[in-house]
Amino acid sequence: MLGLTVWGLSLGQALLVTGNILLVSVTALIGNKISPSVGLATVPVAVQFIGLMSATLPAALLVRLLGRKAVFLIGNIIGLFGAALAYYALLQSDFWLFCFSTFLLGVAIGIGQQYRFAAIENCPEGKGPQAISLIMGGGFWLQYLDLALQFGQNISFQMYNISVPSRLYSSYMQ
């Protein structure tokens, strides 16, 4: 038995991966709609990855100073703020604010990359490989759930004739 903490970290990793894939999928489309120039459409995606890369090493160093729980809490708060800011930026059609919000989301994803290490620390002796497999595989299994939810969402959008922009807004509020 791996314990509740490891299963919780697996769920957190699964949600993180799902959100990241959703973010990559819709960000360039949104950028194309609200950017001042078509050539800037993929800047929000690039900024997200810059945020992710810039946060990974500092997150590992912060874990030593503050502990994993505090760093994960900080990462989740940054992610929630980034998602709310992205939603607001879309409502205002503010491209540069949207870019900043995707940077914050990237930072949150970078911090979330530490989940697998927390799983090793919170599993019984000799169960480290199983814990890492559960954490890394959590995102894989949740993709099937995500596809089912998107399929149902698309059907409901078609039934109620909801326009594409509101579908894009809802991506940040899932």
GROMACS .gro file of C-alpha atoms in nm:
model
  174
    1MET     CA    1   0.000   0.000   0.000
    2LEU     CA    2   0.142   0.335  -0.102
    3GLY     CA    3  -0.058   0.557   0.130
    4LEU     CA    4  -0.304   0.839   0.090
    5THR     CA    5  -0.036   1.105   0.038
    6VAL     CA    6   0.109   0.925  -0.264
    7TRP     CA    7  -0.237   0.878  -0.414
    8GLY     CA    8  -0.311   1.247  -0.355
    9LEU     CA    9   0.014   1.345  -0.523
   10SER     CA   10  -0.080   1.120  -0.815
   11LEU     CA   11  -0.412   1.298  -0.851
   12GLY     CA   12  -0.233   1.633  -0.827
   13GLN     CA   13   0.013   1.529  -1.098
   14ALA     CA   14  -0.271   1.404  -1.316
   15LEU     CA   15  -0.453   1.734  -1.287
   16LEU     CA   16  -0.129   1.922  -1.350
   17VAL     CA   17  -0.057   1.727  -1.669
   18THR     CA   18  -0.415   1.762  -1.789
   19GLY     CA   19  -0.412   2.136  -1.729
   20ASN     CA   20  -0.077   2.168  -1.903
   21ILE     CA   21  -0.199   1.982  -2.210
   22LEU     CA   22  -0.516   2.190  -2.217
   23LEU     CA   23  -0.310   2.506  -2.182
   24VAL     CA   24  -0.080   2.412  -2.470
   25SER     CA   25  -0.382   2.315  -2.682
   26VAL     CA   26  -0.581   2.635  -2.650
   27THR     CA   27  -0.323   2.904  -2.580
   28ALA     CA   28  -0.205   2.945  -2.940
   29LEU     CA   29  -0.567   2.957  -3.057
   30ILE     CA   30  -0.643   3.227  -2.805
   31GLY     CA   31  -0.324   3.409  -2.894
   32ASN     CA   32  -0.431   3.408  -3.256
   33LYS     CA   33  -0.765   3.566  -3.160
   34ILE     CA   34  -0.642   3.842  -2.929
   35SER     CA   35  -0.283   3.912  -3.037
   36PRO     CA   36  -0.205   4.244  -3.203
   37SER     CA   37  -0.030   4.052  -3.481
   38VAL     CA   38  -0.063   3.697  -3.614
   39GLY     CA   39   0.313   3.661  -3.571
   40LEU     CA   40   0.268   3.691  -3.194
   41ALA     CA   41   0.002   3.420  -3.166
   42THR     CA   42   0.234   3.162  -3.011
   43VAL     CA   43   0.406   3.399  -2.765
   44PRO     CA   44   0.176   3.289  -2.478
   45VAL     CA   45   0.283   2.926  -2.529
   46ALA     CA   46   0.650   3.024  -2.534
   47VAL     CA   47   0.607   3.236  -2.222
   48GLN     CA   48   0.441   2.944  -2.045
   49PHE     CA   49   0.744   2.725  -2.111
   50ILE     CA   50   0.979   3.003  -2.002
   51GLY     CA   51   0.785   3.017  -1.674
   52LEU     CA   52   0.806   2.640  -1.637
   53MET     CA   53   1.180   2.631  -1.703
   54SER     CA   54   1.253   2.929  -1.482
   55ALA     CA   55   1.066   2.778  -1.185
   56THR     CA   56   1.193   2.421  -1.180
   57LEU     CA   57   1.536   2.474  -1.023
   58PRO     CA   58   1.429   2.752  -0.781
   59ALA     CA   59   1.141   2.529  -0.667
   60ALA     CA   60   1.386   2.253  -0.580
   61LEU     CA   61   1.597   2.500  -0.382
   62LEU     CA   62   1.291   2.642  -0.206
   63VAL     CA   63   1.190   2.293  -0.100
   64ARG     CA   64   1.509   2.275   0.107
   65LEU     CA   65   1.432   2.607   0.275
   66LEU     CA   66   1.054   2.593   0.323
   67GLY     CA   67   0.962   2.227   0.284
   68ARG     CA   68   0.758   2.057   0.013
   69LYS     CA   69   0.417   2.135   0.156
   70ALA     CA   70   0.479   2.511   0.165
   71VAL     CA   71   0.630   2.515  -0.184
   72PHE     CA   72   0.340   2.315  -0.327
   73LEU     CA   73   0.096   2.553  -0.162
   74ILE     CA   74   0.280   2.851  -0.310
   75GLY     CA   75   0.279   2.683  -0.653
   76ASN     CA   76  -0.093   2.614  -0.636
   77ILE     CA   77  -0.169   2.971  -0.531
   78ILE     CA   78   0.039   3.100  -0.823
   79GLY     CA   79  -0.151   2.863  -1.053
   80LEU     CA   80  -0.492   2.973  -0.927
   81PHE     CA   81  -0.395   3.338  -0.961
   82GLY     CA   82  -0.259   3.273  -1.311
   83ALA     CA   83  -0.580   3.098  -1.419
   84ALA     CA   84  -0.799   3.378  -1.281
   85LEU     CA   85  -0.577   3.636  -1.447
   86ALA     CA   86  -0.595   3.448  -1.779
   87TYR     CA   87  -0.973   3.446  -1.756
   88TYR     CA   88  -0.977   3.820  -1.686
   89ALA     CA   89  -0.729   3.885  -1.970
   90LEU     CA   90  -0.958   3.700  -2.209
   91LEU     CA   91  -1.260   3.897  -2.097
   92GLN     CA   92  -1.063   4.217  -2.161
   93SER     CA   93  -0.893   4.081  -2.477
   94ASP     CA   94  -0.564   4.190  -2.325
   95PHE     CA   95  -0.292   3.995  -2.503
   96TRP     CA   96   0.002   4.100  -2.285
   97LEU     CA   97  -0.185   4.032  -1.962
   98PHE     CA   98  -0.273   3.692  -2.106
   99CYS     CA   99   0.098   3.631  -2.175
  100PHE     CA  100   0.182   3.720  -1.815
  101SER     CA  101  -0.088   3.485  -1.689
  102THR     CA  102   0.050   3.197  -1.897
  103PHE     CA  103   0.393   3.271  -1.748
  104LEU     CA  104   0.241   3.232  -1.400
  105LEU     CA  105   0.073   2.909  -1.505
  106GLY     CA  106   0.409   2.786  -1.633
  107VAL     CA  107   0.568   2.868  -1.297
  108ALA     CA  108   0.296   2.666  -1.121
  109ILE     CA  109   0.356   2.373  -1.354
  110GLY     CA  110   0.731   2.396  -1.293
  111ILE     CA  111   0.675   2.378  -0.919
  112GLY     CA  112   0.441   2.083  -0.967
  113GLN     CA  113   0.724   1.887  -1.126
  114GLN     CA  114   0.840   1.824  -0.769
  115TYR     CA  115   0.542   1.594  -0.694
  116ARG     CA  116   0.729   1.279  -0.793
  117PHE     CA  117   1.006   1.351  -0.545
  118ALA     CA  118   0.754   1.405  -0.268
  119ALA     CA  119   0.602   1.068  -0.352
  120ILE     CA  120   0.936   0.895  -0.291
  121GLU     CA  121   0.966   1.061   0.048
  122ASN     CA  122   0.610   0.960   0.145
  123CYS     CA  123   0.606   0.594   0.046
  124PRO     CA  124   0.706   0.286   0.245
  125GLU     CA  125   1.061   0.153   0.219
  126GLY     CA  126   1.124  -0.022  -0.112
  127LYS     CA  127   0.812   0.116  -0.280
  128GLY     CA  128   0.982   0.417  -0.446
  129PRO     CA  129   0.961   0.285  -0.805
  130GLN     CA  130   0.592   0.205  -0.761
  131ALA     CA  131   0.525   0.552  -0.618
  132ILE     CA  132   0.702   0.722  -0.911
  133SER     CA  133   0.510   0.503  -1.156
  134LEU     CA  134   0.183   0.598  -0.994
  135ILE     CA  135   0.270   0.969  -1.002
  136MET     CA  136   0.390   0.969  -1.361
  137GLY     CA  137   0.112   0.736  -1.479
  138GLY     CA  138  -0.159   0.945  -1.312
  139GLY     CA  139  -0.145   1.198  -1.594
  140PHE     CA  140  -0.177   0.923  -1.851
  141TRP     CA  141  -0.495   0.780  -1.701
  142LEU     CA  142  -0.653   1.117  -1.644
  143GLN     CA  143  -0.613   1.195  -2.015
  144TYR     CA  144  -0.883   0.941  -2.086
  145LEU     CA  145  -1.113   1.113  -1.838
  146ASP     CA  146  -1.022   1.449  -1.992
  147LEU     CA  147  -1.110   1.324  -2.340
  148ALA     CA  148  -1.446   1.200  -2.215
  149LEU     CA  149  -1.516   1.533  -2.045
  150GLN     CA  150  -1.419   1.727  -2.358
  151PHE     CA  151  -1.640   1.504  -2.571
  152GLY     CA  152  -1.933   1.568  -2.338
  153GLN     CA  153  -1.852   1.940  -2.327
  154ASN     CA  154  -1.845   1.961  -2.706
  155ILE     CA  155  -2.183   1.792  -2.729
  156SER     CA  156  -2.332   2.029  -2.472
  157PHE     CA  157  -2.184   2.330  -2.654
  158GLN     CA  158  -2.341   2.212  -2.977
  159MET     CA  159  -2.676   2.150  -2.807
  160TYR     CA  160  -2.689   2.497  -2.654
  161ASN     CA  161  -2.515   2.670  -2.947
  162ILE     CA  162  -2.244   2.826  -2.729
  163SER     CA  163  -1.984   3.020  -2.926
  164VAL     CA  164  -1.617   2.926  -2.949
  165PRO     CA  165  -1.482   3.216  -2.739
  166SER     CA  166  -1.683   3.111  -2.434
  167ARG     CA  167  -1.546   2.757  -2.479
  168LEU     CA  168  -1.197   2.903  -2.463
  169TYR     CA  169  -1.283   3.101  -2.149
  170SER     CA  170  -1.410   2.788  -1.979
  171SER     CA  171  -1.078   2.613  -2.041
  172TYR     CA  172  -0.919   2.828  -1.774
  173MET     CA  173  -1.196   2.779  -1.522
  174GLN     CA  174  -1.210   2.396  -1.515
   0.00000   0.00000   0.00000
